[in-house]
Coordinates of C-alpha atoms in Angstrom, one line a residue:
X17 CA 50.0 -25.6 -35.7
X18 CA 51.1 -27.8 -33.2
X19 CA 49.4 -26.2 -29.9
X20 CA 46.1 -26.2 -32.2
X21 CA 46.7 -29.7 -33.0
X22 CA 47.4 -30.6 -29.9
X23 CA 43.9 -28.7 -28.8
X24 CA 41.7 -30.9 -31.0
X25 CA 43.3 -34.0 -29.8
X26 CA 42.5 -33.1 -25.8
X27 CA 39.0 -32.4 -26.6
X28 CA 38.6 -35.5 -28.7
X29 CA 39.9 -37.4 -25.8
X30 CA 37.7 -35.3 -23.7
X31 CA 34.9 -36.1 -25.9
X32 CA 35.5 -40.2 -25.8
X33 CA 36.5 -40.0 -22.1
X34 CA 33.0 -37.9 -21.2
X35 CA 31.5 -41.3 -23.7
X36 CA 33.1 -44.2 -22.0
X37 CA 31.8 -43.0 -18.5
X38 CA 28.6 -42.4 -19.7
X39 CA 28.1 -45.9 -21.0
X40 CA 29.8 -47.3 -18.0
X41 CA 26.9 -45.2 -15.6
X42 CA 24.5 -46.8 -17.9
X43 CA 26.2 -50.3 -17.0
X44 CA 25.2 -49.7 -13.5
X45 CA 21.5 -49.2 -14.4
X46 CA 21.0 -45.5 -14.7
X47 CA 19.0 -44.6 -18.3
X48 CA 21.1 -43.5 -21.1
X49 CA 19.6 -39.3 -21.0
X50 CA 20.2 -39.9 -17.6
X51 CA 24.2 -41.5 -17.5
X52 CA 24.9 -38.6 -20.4
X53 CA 23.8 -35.8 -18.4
X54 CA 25.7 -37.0 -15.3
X55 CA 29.3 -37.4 -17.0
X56 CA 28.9 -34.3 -19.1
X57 CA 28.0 -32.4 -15.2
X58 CA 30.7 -34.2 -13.9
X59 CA 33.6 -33.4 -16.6
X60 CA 32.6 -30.2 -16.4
X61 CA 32.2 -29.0 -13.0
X62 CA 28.8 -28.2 -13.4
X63 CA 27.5 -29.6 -10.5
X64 CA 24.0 -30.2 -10.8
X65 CA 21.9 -31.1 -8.0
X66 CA 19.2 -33.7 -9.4
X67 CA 17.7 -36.8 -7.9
X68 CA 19.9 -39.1 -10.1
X69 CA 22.9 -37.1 -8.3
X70 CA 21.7 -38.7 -5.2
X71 CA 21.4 -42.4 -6.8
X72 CA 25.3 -41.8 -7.5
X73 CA 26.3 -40.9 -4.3
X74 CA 24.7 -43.7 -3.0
X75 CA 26.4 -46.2 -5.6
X76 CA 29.7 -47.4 -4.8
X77 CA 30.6 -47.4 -8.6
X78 CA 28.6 -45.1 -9.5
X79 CA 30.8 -42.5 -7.0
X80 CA 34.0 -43.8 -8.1
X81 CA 33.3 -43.0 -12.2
X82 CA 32.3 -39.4 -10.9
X83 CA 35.2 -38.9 -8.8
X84 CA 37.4 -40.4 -11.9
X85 CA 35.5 -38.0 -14.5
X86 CA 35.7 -35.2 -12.1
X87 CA 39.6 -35.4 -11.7
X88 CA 39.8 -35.9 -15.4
X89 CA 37.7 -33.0 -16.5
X90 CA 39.8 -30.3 -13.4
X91 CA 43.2 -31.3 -15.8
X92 CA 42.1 -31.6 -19.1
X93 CA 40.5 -28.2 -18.5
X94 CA 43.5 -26.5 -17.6
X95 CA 45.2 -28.2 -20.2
X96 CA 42.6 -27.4 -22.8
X97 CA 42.5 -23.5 -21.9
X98 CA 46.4 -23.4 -22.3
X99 CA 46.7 -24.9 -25.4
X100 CA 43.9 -22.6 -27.0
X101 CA 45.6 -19.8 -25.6
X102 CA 49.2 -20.8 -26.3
X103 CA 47.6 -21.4 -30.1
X104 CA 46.5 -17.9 -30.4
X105 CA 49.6 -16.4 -29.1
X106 CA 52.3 -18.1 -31.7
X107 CA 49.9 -16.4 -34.2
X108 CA 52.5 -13.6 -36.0
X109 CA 49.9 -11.9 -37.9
X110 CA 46.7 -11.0 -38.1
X111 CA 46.1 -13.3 -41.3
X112 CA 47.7 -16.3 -39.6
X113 CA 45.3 -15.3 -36.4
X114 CA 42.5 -15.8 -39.0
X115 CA 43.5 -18.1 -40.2
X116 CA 44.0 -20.6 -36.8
X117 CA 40.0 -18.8 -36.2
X118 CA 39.2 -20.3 -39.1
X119 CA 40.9 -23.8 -38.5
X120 CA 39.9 -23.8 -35.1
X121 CA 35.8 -23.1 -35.9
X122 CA 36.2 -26.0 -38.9
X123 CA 37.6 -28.3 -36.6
X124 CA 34.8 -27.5 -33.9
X125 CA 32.0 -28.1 -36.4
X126 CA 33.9 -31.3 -37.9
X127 CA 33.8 -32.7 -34.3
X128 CA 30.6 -31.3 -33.8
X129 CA 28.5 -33.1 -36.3
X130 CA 30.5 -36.4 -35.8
X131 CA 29.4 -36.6 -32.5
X132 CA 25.6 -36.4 -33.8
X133 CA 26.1 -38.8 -36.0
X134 CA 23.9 -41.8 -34.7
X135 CA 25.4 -44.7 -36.4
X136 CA 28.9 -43.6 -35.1
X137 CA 27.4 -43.5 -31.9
X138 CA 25.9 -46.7 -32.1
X139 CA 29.0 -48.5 -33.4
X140 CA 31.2 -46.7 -30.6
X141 CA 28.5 -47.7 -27.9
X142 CA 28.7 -51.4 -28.7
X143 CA 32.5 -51.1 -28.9
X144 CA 32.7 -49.5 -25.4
X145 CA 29.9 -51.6 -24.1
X146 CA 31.7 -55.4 -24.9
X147 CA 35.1 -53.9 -23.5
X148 CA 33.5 -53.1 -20.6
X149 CA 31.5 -56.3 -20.6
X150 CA 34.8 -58.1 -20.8
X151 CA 36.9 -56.4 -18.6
X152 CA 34.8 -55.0 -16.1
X153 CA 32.1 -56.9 -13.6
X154 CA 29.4 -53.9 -14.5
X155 CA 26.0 -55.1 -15.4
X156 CA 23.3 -53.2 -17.4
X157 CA 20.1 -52.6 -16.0
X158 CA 18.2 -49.7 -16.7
X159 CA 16.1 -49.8 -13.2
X160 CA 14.0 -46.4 -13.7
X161 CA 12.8 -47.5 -16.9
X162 CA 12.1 -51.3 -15.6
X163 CA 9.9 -49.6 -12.6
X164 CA 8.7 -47.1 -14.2
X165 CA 10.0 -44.3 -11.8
X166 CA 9.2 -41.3 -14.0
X167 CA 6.0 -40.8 -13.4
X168 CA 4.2 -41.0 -9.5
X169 CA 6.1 -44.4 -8.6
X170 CA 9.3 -44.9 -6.7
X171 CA 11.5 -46.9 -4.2
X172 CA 11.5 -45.4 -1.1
X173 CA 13.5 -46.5 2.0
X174 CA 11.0 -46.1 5.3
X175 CA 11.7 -46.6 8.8
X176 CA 9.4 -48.7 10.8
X177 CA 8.7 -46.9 15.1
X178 CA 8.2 -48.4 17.7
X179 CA 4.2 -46.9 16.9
X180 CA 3.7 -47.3 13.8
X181 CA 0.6 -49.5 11.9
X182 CA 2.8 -52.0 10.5
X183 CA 5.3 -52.6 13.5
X184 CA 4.6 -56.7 15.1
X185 CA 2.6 -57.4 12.0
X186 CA 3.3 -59.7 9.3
X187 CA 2.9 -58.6 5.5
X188 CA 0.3 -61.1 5.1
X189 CA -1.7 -59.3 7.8
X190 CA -0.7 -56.1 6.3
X191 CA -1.5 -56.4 3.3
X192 CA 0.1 -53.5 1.5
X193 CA -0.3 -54.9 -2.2
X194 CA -3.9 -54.3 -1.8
X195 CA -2.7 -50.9 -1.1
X196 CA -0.5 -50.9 -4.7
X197 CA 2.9 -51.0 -2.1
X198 CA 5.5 -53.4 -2.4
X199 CA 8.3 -54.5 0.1
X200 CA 11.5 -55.5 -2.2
X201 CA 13.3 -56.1 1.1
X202 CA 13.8 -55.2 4.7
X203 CA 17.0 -53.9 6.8
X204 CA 17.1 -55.8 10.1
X205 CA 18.5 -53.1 13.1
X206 CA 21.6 -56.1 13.3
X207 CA 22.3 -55.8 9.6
X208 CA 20.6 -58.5 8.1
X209 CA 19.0 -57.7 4.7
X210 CA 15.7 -59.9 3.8
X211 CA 15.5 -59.8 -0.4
X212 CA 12.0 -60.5 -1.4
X213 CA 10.0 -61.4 1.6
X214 CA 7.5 -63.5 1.8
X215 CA 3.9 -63.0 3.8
X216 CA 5.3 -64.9 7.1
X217 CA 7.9 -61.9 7.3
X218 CA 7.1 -60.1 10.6
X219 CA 7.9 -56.3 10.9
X220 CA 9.4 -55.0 13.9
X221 CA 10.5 -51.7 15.5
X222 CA 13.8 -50.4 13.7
X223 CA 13.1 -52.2 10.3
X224 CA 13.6 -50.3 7.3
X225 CA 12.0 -51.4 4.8
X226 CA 12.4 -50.7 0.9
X227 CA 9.1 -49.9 -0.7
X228 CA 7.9 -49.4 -4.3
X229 CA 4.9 -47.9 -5.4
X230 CA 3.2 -44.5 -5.3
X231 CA 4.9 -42.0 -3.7
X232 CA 1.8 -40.2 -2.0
X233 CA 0.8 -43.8 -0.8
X234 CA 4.0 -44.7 0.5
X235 CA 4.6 -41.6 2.4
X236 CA 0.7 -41.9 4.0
X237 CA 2.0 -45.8 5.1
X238 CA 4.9 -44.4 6.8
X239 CA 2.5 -41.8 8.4
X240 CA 0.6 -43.9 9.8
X241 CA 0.0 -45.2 13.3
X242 CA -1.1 -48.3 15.5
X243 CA -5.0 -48.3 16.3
X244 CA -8.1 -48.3 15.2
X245 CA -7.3 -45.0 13.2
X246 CA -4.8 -46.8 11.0
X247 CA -6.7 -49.8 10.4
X248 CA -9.7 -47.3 8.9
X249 CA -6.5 -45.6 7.0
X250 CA -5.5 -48.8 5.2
X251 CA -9.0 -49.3 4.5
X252 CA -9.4 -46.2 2.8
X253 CA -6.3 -46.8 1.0
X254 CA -7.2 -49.8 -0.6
X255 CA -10.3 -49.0 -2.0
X256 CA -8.5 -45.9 -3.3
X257 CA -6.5 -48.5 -5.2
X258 CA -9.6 -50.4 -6.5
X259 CA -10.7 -47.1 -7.6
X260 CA -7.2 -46.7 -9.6
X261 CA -7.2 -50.1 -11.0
X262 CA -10.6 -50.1 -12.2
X263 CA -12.0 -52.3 -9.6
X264 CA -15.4 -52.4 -8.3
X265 CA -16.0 -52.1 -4.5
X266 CA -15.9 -55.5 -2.3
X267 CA -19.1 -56.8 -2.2
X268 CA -20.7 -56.5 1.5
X269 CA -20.8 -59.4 4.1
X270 CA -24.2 -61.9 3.6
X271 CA -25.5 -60.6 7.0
X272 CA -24.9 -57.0 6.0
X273 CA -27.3 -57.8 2.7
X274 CA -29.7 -59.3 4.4
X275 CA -29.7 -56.6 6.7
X276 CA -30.6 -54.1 4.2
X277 CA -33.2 -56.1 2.4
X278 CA -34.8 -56.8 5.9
X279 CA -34.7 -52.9 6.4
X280 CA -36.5 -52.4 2.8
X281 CA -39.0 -54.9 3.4
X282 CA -40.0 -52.9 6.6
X283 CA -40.2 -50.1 4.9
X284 CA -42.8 -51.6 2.2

């Protein structure tokens, strides 16, 4: 009774550990399906290859919860096997066997449905979320939901050559919003980071700049070259947009009107 009592207790700490580092991804801004999924892979080994897996490695925190979860999950595993086994083998009997089945499967369902109970897990969330608030430095953002990266959006890092459209150009001439792309901020070749720059900010050869938007639109800008050809590209590209938006086409120049009501008054 004692190994199987021992049992339940690893996997309710298993169960609250797999929690606690779920709401602590969230604090870092992944979405709650998202911070679940990742600490159950984690605990378990499971290694799935997803493109939040990729957000973690590249998060500092992020990285060190996994590695935490991961070390946790190799020991409590081997811990949890040998206490199920060790509980089966002091069985004497065949009736105390069943009967250890039988408390074991109870047990099981008994943790099962009180870990789908939502107002437990709303009351341990909040719990765990102001302990963490208090003691740790973690903030909560959820970023994919406040950008909307679902769907065809996302932030993209994009390296600026030495020939490419927007290289010794400033984002005022550029105009990429008119394109539906955003720069959040630019990585200068010496290290210097630019947050939020404004339409003075000149682009040069090495930049890597952090785009948001579409992702077939971002990966056409990064595409795209110096010249005459690019400048006919980022016109296409915008009228996409206004197409997208709901926008009706920019009205032609005076002369060009004139033009054509010259040309139809010839004709007459």
């Amino acid at each position: 009774m004692i190994a199987l009592l021992s049992f339940f207790v690893i996997l309710l700490l298993s169960l609250s550990i797999v929690r606690i580092a779920a709401i602590m991804l969230q604090l870092t801004g992944l979405s709650a399906d998202a911070a679940r999924f990742q600490a159950r892979s984690a605990f378990t080994g499971t290694g799935f290859t997803t493109r939040e897996s990729e957000m973690i490695i590249g998060h500092p925190v992020r990285r060190r919860i996994i590695m935490g979860l991961m070390l946790i999950g190799n020991l409590g595993l081997v811990t949890f096997i040998s206490s199920l086994v060790f509980t089966f083998l002091r069985a004497r009997s065949a009736l105390e066997m069943a009967s250890t089945g039988a408390i074991l499967i109870g047990g099981l369902l008994l943790l099962f449905f009180v870990s789908k109970s939502k107002i437990l897990d709303s009351l341990l969330s909040k719990i765990i979320t102001r302990l963490l608030r208090r003691w740790t430095k973690l903030h909560t953002t959820d970023y994919d939901g406040l950008l909307n990266l679902s769907g065809d959006y996302e932030v993209i890092k994009s390296l600026i050559g030495p020939n490419s459209w927007c290289t010794e150009r400033s984002l005022a001439e550029l105009q990429l919003s008119d394109e539906g792309v955003l720069v959040l901020g630019i990585y200068r070749q010496d290290g210097y980071f630019i947050g939020s720059p404004k339409g003075s900010t000149f682009i040069y050869d090495g930049d890597e700049l952090i785009l948001y938007g579409r992702d077939e639109r971002i990966r056409a800008l990064t595409d795209r070259k110096a010249g005459e050809k690019g400048d006919t590209e980022h016109r296409e590209a915008v009228d996409d947009q206004n197409r997208i938006e709901g926008k009706r086409p920019a009205p032609l120049p005076n002369s060009s009107r004139k033009g054509f009501r010259g040309f139809f008054r010839k004709r007459e």
